[in-house]
């Protein structure tokens, strides 16, 4: 399969590709990037075939009830290399509605899927796919799921690596002592 790269971010142009943003989409008033607005299956689908998908968001508001990147229930992201990065630089404590990357599930039926599909006959180079979240003043660098009505439902968030070069790395950093 073939496909094109998909990049959601902000800031100045990338030094190697002037058509791509080199940094994060930023918001000083709320969550920087939110995908999905309802809790229905397949409301948001980002599919790139074998192309790479990169989504970067950074919330800079003092109030920590926001996230750098928030995915609502039912979002599907499928690509060769999937990289999700979110940062919350709040100065006040956060709660369970914020994180660097927040994959939010409040539906018992809509399911979120993030799938890396990279494949090649040459297995000498395995690339890492990543979900990285950072929060300055809170508990959750990365939050998968939520403590709501859907917290007891099975299979709400699926992270899947298929293909002989696919892999997923989850890394969260909290600045709270």
Short mmCIF file of N, CA and C in Angstrom, two decimals:
data_model
loop_
_atom_site.label_atom_id
_atom_site.label_comp_id
_atom_site.label_asym_id
_atom_site.label_seq_id
_atom_site.Cartn_x
_atom_site.Cartn_y
_atom_site.Cartn_z
N UNK A 1 0.84 -1.19 0.00
CA UNK A 1 0.00 0.00 0.00
C UNK A 1 0.88 1.24 0.00
N UNK A 2 0.36 2.29 -0.56
CA UNK A 2 1.08 3.55 -0.57
C UNK A 2 0.22 4.61 0.08
N UNK A 3 0.84 5.73 0.40
CA UNK A 3 0.09 6.81 1.01
C UNK A 3 0.94 8.03 1.19
N UNK A 4 0.29 9.12 1.51
CA UNK A 4 0.97 10.39 1.74
C UNK A 4 1.06 10.66 3.23
N UNK A 5 2.01 11.51 3.62
CA UNK A 5 2.16 11.91 5.01
C UNK A 5 1.07 12.91 5.38
N UNK A 6 0.65 12.87 6.65
CA UNK A 6 -0.32 13.83 7.19
C UNK A 6 0.32 14.45 8.43
N UNK A 7 0.40 15.79 8.46
CA UNK A 7 1.01 16.49 9.59
C UNK A 7 0.06 17.57 10.09
N UNK A 8 -0.21 17.54 11.41
CA UNK A 8 -0.99 18.60 12.06
C UNK A 8 -0.09 19.17 13.14
N UNK A 9 0.25 20.45 13.01
CA UNK A 9 1.15 21.09 13.96
C UNK A 9 1.11 22.58 13.76
N UNK A 10 2.19 23.27 14.10
CA UNK A 10 2.21 24.71 13.95
C UNK A 10 3.63 25.23 14.01
N UNK A 11 3.74 26.53 14.08
CA UNK A 11 5.06 27.15 14.19
C UNK A 11 5.70 27.36 12.84
N UNK A 12 6.99 27.63 12.88
CA UNK A 12 7.76 27.88 11.67
C UNK A 12 7.86 26.62 10.82
N UNK A 13 8.27 26.81 9.58
CA UNK A 13 8.42 25.67 8.66
C UNK A 13 9.59 24.77 9.09
N UNK A 14 9.44 23.50 8.81
CA UNK A 14 10.49 22.53 9.07
C UNK A 14 11.70 22.85 8.19
N UNK A 15 12.91 22.70 8.72
CA UNK A 15 14.11 23.04 7.96
C UNK A 15 14.35 22.11 6.78
N UNK A 16 13.88 20.88 6.85
CA UNK A 16 14.09 19.95 5.75
C UNK A 16 12.91 19.91 4.78
N UNK A 17 11.74 20.41 5.20
CA UNK A 17 10.56 20.43 4.34
C UNK A 17 9.75 21.69 4.65
N UNK A 18 9.89 22.74 3.84
CA UNK A 18 9.24 24.02 4.13
C UNK A 18 7.71 23.96 4.06
N UNK A 19 7.13 22.85 3.58
CA UNK A 19 5.69 22.73 3.51
C UNK A 19 5.10 22.11 4.78
N UNK A 20 5.95 21.74 5.76
CA UNK A 20 5.48 21.13 7.00
C UNK A 20 5.80 22.04 8.19
N UNK A 21 4.90 22.08 9.17
CA UNK A 21 5.22 22.81 10.39
C UNK A 21 6.27 22.06 11.20
N UNK A 22 7.14 22.80 11.87
CA UNK A 22 8.24 22.18 12.62
C UNK A 22 7.92 22.02 14.10
N UNK A 23 6.79 22.55 14.55
CA UNK A 23 6.54 22.54 15.98
C UNK A 23 5.08 22.20 16.26
N UNK A 24 4.61 22.62 17.42
CA UNK A 24 3.28 22.29 17.90
C UNK A 24 2.24 23.33 17.51
N UNK A 25 1.02 22.88 17.31
CA UNK A 25 -0.10 23.79 17.28
C UNK A 25 -0.29 24.25 18.72
N UNK A 26 -0.46 25.55 18.96
CA UNK A 26 -0.52 26.05 20.33
C UNK A 26 -1.83 26.76 20.61
N UNK A 27 -2.24 26.69 21.89
CA UNK A 27 -3.41 27.43 22.34
C UNK A 27 -3.12 27.96 23.74
N UNK A 28 -3.42 29.25 23.95
CA UNK A 28 -3.28 29.84 25.28
C UNK A 28 -4.63 29.92 25.98
N UNK A 29 -5.68 29.41 25.34
CA UNK A 29 -7.02 29.51 25.90
C UNK A 29 -7.69 28.16 26.13
N UNK A 30 -7.07 27.07 25.74
CA UNK A 30 -7.71 25.77 25.91
C UNK A 30 -6.85 24.67 25.31
N UNK A 31 -7.47 23.55 25.04
CA UNK A 31 -6.77 22.43 24.42
C UNK A 31 -6.31 22.84 23.02
N UNK A 32 -5.07 22.51 22.70
CA UNK A 32 -4.49 22.96 21.42
C UNK A 32 -5.08 22.21 20.23
N UNK A 33 -5.15 20.89 20.28
CA UNK A 33 -5.70 20.09 19.18
C UNK A 33 -6.71 19.11 19.76
N UNK A 34 -7.95 19.18 19.28
CA UNK A 34 -8.99 18.24 19.67
C UNK A 34 -9.50 17.58 18.40
N UNK A 35 -9.51 16.27 18.38
CA UNK A 35 -10.08 15.52 17.25
C UNK A 35 -11.31 14.79 17.75
N UNK A 36 -12.43 15.08 17.13
CA UNK A 36 -13.70 14.48 17.52
C UNK A 36 -14.46 15.42 18.43
N UNK A 37 -15.77 15.47 18.26
CA UNK A 37 -16.59 16.34 19.10
C UNK A 37 -17.75 15.60 19.73
N UNK A 38 -18.05 14.42 19.23
CA UNK A 38 -19.12 13.63 19.81
C UNK A 38 -18.55 12.27 20.16
N UNK A 39 -19.37 11.43 20.64
CA UNK A 39 -18.90 10.11 21.06
C UNK A 39 -19.49 9.03 20.16
N UNK A 40 -19.33 9.23 18.87
CA UNK A 40 -19.83 8.29 17.88
C UNK A 40 -18.68 7.64 17.15
N UNK A 41 -18.90 6.44 16.68
CA UNK A 41 -17.89 5.69 15.93
C UNK A 41 -17.61 6.39 14.61
N UNK A 42 -16.34 6.47 14.22
CA UNK A 42 -15.91 6.95 12.91
C UNK A 42 -16.26 8.40 12.61
N UNK A 43 -16.39 9.25 13.62
CA UNK A 43 -16.63 10.67 13.37
C UNK A 43 -15.38 11.29 12.77
N UNK A 44 -14.20 10.92 13.30
CA UNK A 44 -12.93 11.40 12.77
C UNK A 44 -12.09 10.20 12.37
N UNK A 45 -11.69 10.16 11.10
CA UNK A 45 -10.80 9.10 10.61
C UNK A 45 -9.64 9.77 9.89
N UNK A 46 -8.42 9.45 10.33
CA UNK A 46 -7.21 9.94 9.67
C UNK A 46 -6.46 8.71 9.20
N UNK A 47 -6.44 8.50 7.89
CA UNK A 47 -5.85 7.29 7.31
C UNK A 47 -4.87 7.73 6.23
N UNK A 48 -3.62 7.27 6.32
CA UNK A 48 -2.61 7.69 5.35
C UNK A 48 -2.00 6.54 4.56
N UNK A 49 -2.62 5.37 4.59
CA UNK A 49 -2.00 4.23 3.93
C UNK A 49 -0.67 3.93 4.60
N UNK A 50 0.42 3.93 3.85
CA UNK A 50 1.74 3.69 4.44
C UNK A 50 2.45 4.99 4.81
N UNK A 51 1.79 6.14 4.60
CA UNK A 51 2.39 7.43 4.93
C UNK A 51 2.41 7.66 6.44
N UNK A 52 3.23 8.60 6.86
CA UNK A 52 3.36 8.93 8.28
C UNK A 52 2.29 9.92 8.71
N UNK A 53 1.85 9.80 9.98
CA UNK A 53 0.91 10.73 10.57
C UNK A 53 1.58 11.34 11.80
N UNK A 54 1.60 12.66 11.86
CA UNK A 54 2.19 13.36 13.00
C UNK A 54 1.21 14.43 13.46
N UNK A 55 0.85 14.40 14.76
CA UNK A 55 -0.07 15.38 15.33
C UNK A 55 0.59 15.92 16.60
N UNK A 56 0.75 17.26 16.66
CA UNK A 56 1.46 17.89 17.78
C UNK A 56 0.64 19.06 18.31
N UNK A 57 0.40 19.06 19.63
CA UNK A 57 -0.34 20.15 20.25
C UNK A 57 0.26 20.55 21.58
N UNK A 58 0.14 21.84 21.92
CA UNK A 58 0.69 22.35 23.18
C UNK A 58 -0.26 23.40 23.76
N UNK A 59 -0.77 23.12 24.97
CA UNK A 59 -1.63 24.06 25.68
C UNK A 59 -0.76 24.89 26.62
N UNK A 60 -0.91 26.22 26.57
CA UNK A 60 -0.08 27.10 27.38
C UNK A 60 -0.88 27.90 28.38
N UNK A 61 -2.17 27.63 28.53
CA UNK A 61 -3.01 28.38 29.47
C UNK A 61 -2.61 28.09 30.91
N UNK A 62 -2.78 29.07 31.79
CA UNK A 62 -2.46 28.88 33.21
C UNK A 62 -3.37 27.83 33.83
N UNK A 63 -4.63 27.78 33.40
CA UNK A 63 -5.58 26.80 33.90
C UNK A 63 -5.25 25.45 33.30
N UNK A 64 -5.09 24.45 34.14
CA UNK A 64 -4.61 23.15 33.67
C UNK A 64 -5.71 22.21 33.20
N UNK A 65 -6.94 22.68 33.10
CA UNK A 65 -8.02 21.79 32.68
C UNK A 65 -8.07 21.62 31.16
N UNK A 66 -6.92 21.62 30.51
CA UNK A 66 -6.82 21.47 29.07
C UNK A 66 -5.69 20.49 28.77
N UNK A 67 -5.61 20.06 27.52
CA UNK A 67 -4.56 19.14 27.11
C UNK A 67 -3.87 19.68 25.86
N UNK A 68 -2.66 19.19 25.61
CA UNK A 68 -2.00 19.54 24.37
C UNK A 68 -2.69 18.89 23.19
N UNK A 69 -3.06 17.62 23.35
CA UNK A 69 -3.74 16.85 22.30
C UNK A 69 -4.81 16.00 22.95
N UNK A 70 -6.05 16.14 22.49
CA UNK A 70 -7.17 15.36 23.02
C UNK A 70 -7.87 14.64 21.89
N UNK A 71 -8.02 13.34 22.03
CA UNK A 71 -8.79 12.53 21.09
C UNK A 71 -10.05 12.06 21.79
N UNK A 72 -11.20 12.38 21.22
CA UNK A 72 -12.47 11.95 21.79
C UNK A 72 -12.76 10.51 21.36
N UNK A 73 -13.76 9.91 21.96
CA UNK A 73 -14.12 8.53 21.68
C UNK A 73 -14.46 8.34 20.21
N UNK A 74 -14.02 7.21 19.65
CA UNK A 74 -14.37 6.84 18.29
C UNK A 74 -13.42 7.31 17.21
N UNK A 75 -12.34 8.01 17.57
CA UNK A 75 -11.37 8.49 16.58
C UNK A 75 -10.54 7.31 16.07
N UNK A 76 -10.28 7.29 14.77
CA UNK A 76 -9.45 6.25 14.14
C UNK A 76 -8.26 6.93 13.48
N UNK A 77 -7.04 6.53 13.85
CA UNK A 77 -5.81 7.04 13.24
C UNK A 77 -5.01 5.83 12.76
N UNK A 78 -4.82 5.71 11.45
CA UNK A 78 -4.15 4.54 10.88
C UNK A 78 -3.13 5.03 9.86
N UNK A 79 -1.85 4.72 10.08
CA UNK A 79 -0.81 5.13 9.16
C UNK A 79 0.45 4.32 9.35
N UNK A 80 1.37 4.47 8.44
CA UNK A 80 2.62 3.73 8.52
C UNK A 80 3.37 4.01 9.80
N UNK A 81 3.55 5.28 10.13
CA UNK A 81 4.23 5.71 11.34
C UNK A 81 3.33 6.75 11.98
N UNK A 82 2.84 6.49 13.19
CA UNK A 82 1.94 7.40 13.88
C UNK A 82 2.67 8.01 15.06
N UNK A 83 2.75 9.34 15.09
CA UNK A 83 3.42 10.04 16.18
C UNK A 83 2.46 11.07 16.76
N UNK A 84 2.10 10.92 18.02
CA UNK A 84 1.22 11.85 18.71
C UNK A 84 2.01 12.51 19.84
N UNK A 85 2.01 13.84 19.87
CA UNK A 85 2.74 14.56 20.91
C UNK A 85 1.84 15.64 21.50
N UNK A 86 1.73 15.68 22.81
CA UNK A 86 0.96 16.72 23.46
C UNK A 86 1.69 17.22 24.69
N UNK A 87 1.58 18.53 24.92
CA UNK A 87 2.21 19.13 26.09
C UNK A 87 1.25 20.11 26.72
N UNK A 88 1.14 20.06 28.04
CA UNK A 88 0.34 21.00 28.81
C UNK A 88 1.30 21.77 29.70
N UNK A 89 1.43 23.08 29.47
CA UNK A 89 2.38 23.90 30.24
C UNK A 89 1.68 24.72 31.30
N UNK A 90 0.59 24.24 31.84
CA UNK A 90 -0.18 24.98 32.84
C UNK A 90 0.64 25.23 34.10
N UNK A 91 0.29 26.31 34.78
CA UNK A 91 0.96 26.64 36.04
C UNK A 91 0.14 26.26 37.25
N UNK A 92 -1.13 25.88 37.05
CA UNK A 92 -1.95 25.42 38.16
C UNK A 92 -2.16 23.92 38.01
N UNK A 93 -2.50 23.27 39.12
CA UNK A 93 -2.69 21.82 39.09
C UNK A 93 -3.79 21.42 38.13
N UNK A 94 -3.60 20.26 37.54
CA UNK A 94 -4.60 19.74 36.62
C UNK A 94 -5.53 18.79 37.36
N UNK A 95 -6.51 18.29 36.64
CA UNK A 95 -7.42 17.31 37.19
C UNK A 95 -7.52 16.16 36.19
N UNK A 96 -8.55 15.32 36.32
CA UNK A 96 -8.63 14.18 35.41
C UNK A 96 -9.23 14.54 34.05
N UNK A 97 -9.26 15.83 33.74
CA UNK A 97 -9.72 16.25 32.40
C UNK A 97 -8.58 16.81 31.59
N UNK A 98 -7.33 16.61 32.03
CA UNK A 98 -6.22 17.16 31.28
C UNK A 98 -5.01 16.24 31.34
N UNK A 99 -4.20 16.35 30.31
CA UNK A 99 -2.95 15.59 30.22
C UNK A 99 -2.18 16.18 29.05
N UNK A 100 -0.94 15.72 28.87
CA UNK A 100 -0.23 16.10 27.66
C UNK A 100 -0.96 15.54 26.45
N UNK A 101 -1.17 14.22 26.43
CA UNK A 101 -2.00 13.54 25.44
C UNK A 101 -3.13 12.86 26.19
N UNK A 102 -4.36 13.19 25.86
CA UNK A 102 -5.54 12.65 26.55
C UNK A 102 -6.41 11.94 25.52
N UNK A 103 -6.45 10.63 25.58
CA UNK A 103 -7.33 9.84 24.71
C UNK A 103 -8.55 9.53 25.55
N UNK A 104 -9.59 10.30 25.32
CA UNK A 104 -10.73 10.43 26.21
C UNK A 104 -11.86 9.50 25.79
N UNK A 105 -12.29 8.67 26.70
CA UNK A 105 -13.37 7.73 26.41
C UNK A 105 -14.52 7.95 27.38
N UNK A 106 -15.63 8.45 26.89
CA UNK A 106 -16.81 8.55 27.74
C UNK A 106 -18.02 7.93 27.04
N UNK A 107 -17.73 6.96 26.19
CA UNK A 107 -18.78 6.24 25.49
C UNK A 107 -18.52 4.75 25.65
N UNK A 108 -19.56 4.00 25.91
CA UNK A 108 -19.38 2.55 26.06
C UNK A 108 -19.42 1.84 24.71
N UNK A 109 -19.75 2.55 23.64
CA UNK A 109 -19.84 1.88 22.34
C UNK A 109 -18.80 2.37 21.32
N UNK A 110 -18.48 3.66 21.30
CA UNK A 110 -17.50 4.17 20.33
C UNK A 110 -16.10 3.81 20.79
N UNK A 111 -15.30 3.26 19.90
CA UNK A 111 -13.97 2.77 20.25
C UNK A 111 -12.90 3.54 19.47
N UNK A 112 -11.81 3.86 20.14
CA UNK A 112 -10.71 4.58 19.52
C UNK A 112 -9.64 3.60 19.08
N UNK A 113 -9.11 3.79 17.88
CA UNK A 113 -8.06 2.93 17.33
C UNK A 113 -6.90 3.80 16.85
N UNK A 114 -5.69 3.46 17.30
CA UNK A 114 -4.47 4.05 16.77
C UNK A 114 -3.62 2.89 16.29
N UNK A 115 -3.33 2.87 14.99
CA UNK A 115 -2.63 1.72 14.40
C UNK A 115 -1.45 2.18 13.54
N UNK A 116 -0.27 1.60 13.82
CA UNK A 116 0.92 1.80 13.00
C UNK A 116 1.08 0.58 12.12
N UNK A 117 1.22 0.79 10.80
CA UNK A 117 1.17 -0.33 9.85
C UNK A 117 2.46 -0.53 9.07
N UNK A 118 3.55 0.14 9.46
CA UNK A 118 4.78 0.12 8.67
C UNK A 118 5.24 -1.31 8.38
N UNK A 119 5.56 -1.55 7.13
CA UNK A 119 6.00 -2.88 6.71
C UNK A 119 7.00 -2.75 5.57
N UNK A 120 7.96 -3.66 5.54
CA UNK A 120 8.96 -3.65 4.48
C UNK A 120 9.61 -5.02 4.43
N UNK A 121 10.04 -5.45 3.24
CA UNK A 121 10.77 -6.71 3.18
C UNK A 121 12.13 -6.62 3.87
N UNK A 122 12.67 -5.40 4.02
CA UNK A 122 13.95 -5.20 4.70
C UNK A 122 13.68 -4.91 6.17
N UNK A 123 13.97 -5.90 7.03
CA UNK A 123 13.68 -5.76 8.45
C UNK A 123 14.86 -5.21 9.24
N UNK A 124 15.85 -4.62 8.58
CA UNK A 124 17.04 -4.17 9.28
C UNK A 124 16.82 -2.86 10.04
N UNK A 125 15.75 -2.14 9.73
CA UNK A 125 15.51 -0.87 10.40
C UNK A 125 14.10 -0.83 10.96
N UNK A 126 14.00 -0.89 12.28
CA UNK A 126 12.70 -0.77 12.93
C UNK A 126 12.59 0.66 13.47
N UNK A 127 11.57 1.37 13.04
CA UNK A 127 11.36 2.72 13.51
C UNK A 127 10.35 2.69 14.66
N UNK A 128 10.50 3.61 15.59
CA UNK A 128 9.60 3.66 16.74
C UNK A 128 8.45 4.62 16.46
N UNK A 129 7.27 4.16 16.70
CA UNK A 129 6.09 5.02 16.63
C UNK A 129 5.85 5.49 18.05
N UNK A 130 5.37 6.71 18.24
CA UNK A 130 5.33 7.21 19.61
C UNK A 130 4.07 7.96 19.95
N UNK A 131 3.71 7.84 21.22
CA UNK A 131 2.69 8.68 21.84
C UNK A 131 3.40 9.29 23.04
N UNK A 132 3.68 10.58 22.98
CA UNK A 132 4.46 11.25 24.03
C UNK A 132 3.63 12.39 24.59
N UNK A 133 3.51 12.43 25.90
CA UNK A 133 2.79 13.51 26.56
C UNK A 133 3.59 14.09 27.70
N UNK A 134 3.52 15.41 27.86
CA UNK A 134 4.19 16.09 28.97
C UNK A 134 3.20 17.03 29.62
N UNK A 135 3.26 17.12 30.94
CA UNK A 135 2.42 18.07 31.67
C UNK A 135 3.27 18.73 32.74
N UNK A 136 3.22 20.06 32.81
CA UNK A 136 4.07 20.81 33.72
C UNK A 136 3.61 20.68 35.17
N UNK A 137 2.31 20.84 35.41
CA UNK A 137 1.80 20.87 36.78
C UNK A 137 0.58 19.98 36.89
N UNK A 138 0.79 18.69 36.79
CA UNK A 138 -0.32 17.76 36.87
C UNK A 138 0.16 16.34 36.98
N UNK A 139 -0.78 15.43 37.03
CA UNK A 139 -0.47 14.03 37.27
C UNK A 139 -0.24 13.20 36.01
N UNK A 140 -0.81 13.58 34.88
CA UNK A 140 -0.87 12.69 33.74
C UNK A 140 -0.13 13.23 32.53
N UNK A 141 1.01 12.64 32.18
CA UNK A 141 1.66 12.96 30.92
C UNK A 141 0.84 12.43 29.76
N UNK A 142 0.43 11.17 29.87
CA UNK A 142 -0.45 10.52 28.88
C UNK A 142 -1.58 9.85 29.65
N UNK A 143 -2.82 10.08 29.21
CA UNK A 143 -3.96 9.43 29.84
C UNK A 143 -4.74 8.68 28.75
N UNK A 144 -4.82 7.38 28.89
CA UNK A 144 -5.60 6.56 27.96
C UNK A 144 -6.86 6.12 28.68
N UNK A 145 -7.98 6.67 28.29
CA UNK A 145 -9.23 6.36 28.96
C UNK A 145 -9.53 7.38 30.03
N UNK A 146 -10.59 7.14 30.79
CA UNK A 146 -11.06 8.12 31.75
C UNK A 146 -11.84 7.40 32.84
N UNK A 147 -12.07 8.09 33.94
CA UNK A 147 -12.86 7.51 35.02
C UNK A 147 -14.29 7.98 34.92
N UNK A 148 -14.96 7.62 33.85
CA UNK A 148 -16.35 7.99 33.64
C UNK A 148 -17.19 6.75 33.47
N UNK A 149 -18.36 6.92 32.89
CA UNK A 149 -19.29 5.81 32.71
C UNK A 149 -18.69 4.70 31.86
N UNK A 150 -17.77 5.06 30.96
CA UNK A 150 -17.20 4.06 30.06
C UNK A 150 -15.97 3.38 30.62
N UNK A 151 -15.57 3.72 31.83
CA UNK A 151 -14.31 3.20 32.35
C UNK A 151 -14.31 1.69 32.54
N UNK A 152 -15.47 1.08 32.64
CA UNK A 152 -15.55 -0.38 32.81
C UNK A 152 -15.84 -1.12 31.51
N UNK A 153 -16.03 -0.39 30.41
CA UNK A 153 -16.30 -1.03 29.13
C UNK A 153 -14.99 -1.60 28.56
N UNK A 154 -15.09 -2.72 27.87
CA UNK A 154 -13.90 -3.38 27.32
C UNK A 154 -13.48 -2.76 25.99
N UNK A 155 -12.19 -2.82 25.71
CA UNK A 155 -11.65 -2.45 24.40
C UNK A 155 -11.97 -1.03 23.97
N UNK A 156 -11.95 -0.08 24.87
CA UNK A 156 -12.28 1.29 24.51
C UNK A 156 -11.17 1.96 23.71
N UNK A 157 -9.90 1.70 24.05
CA UNK A 157 -8.77 2.25 23.33
C UNK A 157 -7.90 1.09 22.86
N UNK A 158 -7.65 1.02 21.55
CA UNK A 158 -6.79 -0.02 21.00
C UNK A 158 -5.59 0.62 20.35
N UNK A 159 -4.40 0.23 20.79
CA UNK A 159 -3.14 0.63 20.16
C UNK A 159 -2.62 -0.62 19.48
N UNK A 160 -2.45 -0.57 18.17
CA UNK A 160 -2.10 -1.79 17.44
C UNK A 160 -0.93 -1.52 16.51
N UNK A 161 0.05 -2.41 16.54
CA UNK A 161 1.19 -2.33 15.63
C UNK A 161 1.14 -3.56 14.72
N UNK A 162 0.98 -3.32 13.44
CA UNK A 162 0.96 -4.41 12.46
C UNK A 162 2.07 -4.16 11.45
N UNK A 163 2.46 -5.15 10.74
CA UNK A 163 3.58 -5.00 9.80
C UNK A 163 4.89 -5.28 10.51
N UNK A 164 5.88 -5.71 9.78
CA UNK A 164 7.13 -6.16 10.40
C UNK A 164 8.02 -5.03 10.90
N UNK A 165 7.70 -3.76 10.62
CA UNK A 165 8.47 -2.64 11.15
C UNK A 165 7.67 -1.78 12.11
N UNK A 166 6.46 -2.19 12.44
CA UNK A 166 5.60 -1.36 13.28
C UNK A 166 5.94 -1.56 14.75
N UNK A 167 5.86 -0.49 15.49
CA UNK A 167 6.07 -0.53 16.94
C UNK A 167 5.43 0.70 17.56
N UNK A 168 5.12 0.64 18.86
CA UNK A 168 4.51 1.76 19.55
C UNK A 168 5.26 2.01 20.85
N UNK A 169 5.61 3.26 21.10
CA UNK A 169 6.25 3.70 22.33
C UNK A 169 5.31 4.69 22.99
N UNK A 170 5.01 4.49 24.27
CA UNK A 170 4.19 5.44 25.03
C UNK A 170 5.09 6.02 26.11
N UNK A 171 5.18 7.36 26.15
CA UNK A 171 6.08 8.02 27.10
C UNK A 171 5.36 9.22 27.67
N UNK A 172 5.19 9.26 28.98
CA UNK A 172 4.52 10.38 29.62
C UNK A 172 5.38 10.98 30.70
N UNK A 173 5.37 12.30 30.81
CA UNK A 173 6.15 13.00 31.82
C UNK A 173 5.24 13.94 32.59
N UNK A 174 5.29 13.86 33.92
CA UNK A 174 4.55 14.77 34.78
C UNK A 174 5.53 15.64 35.53
N UNK A 175 5.27 16.93 35.59
CA UNK A 175 6.13 17.85 36.32
C UNK A 175 5.76 17.99 37.78
N UNK A 176 4.69 17.29 38.19
CA UNK A 176 4.21 17.40 39.56
C UNK A 176 5.09 16.58 40.49
N UNK A 177 5.44 17.16 41.61
CA UNK A 177 6.30 16.46 42.58
C UNK A 177 5.55 15.40 43.33
#
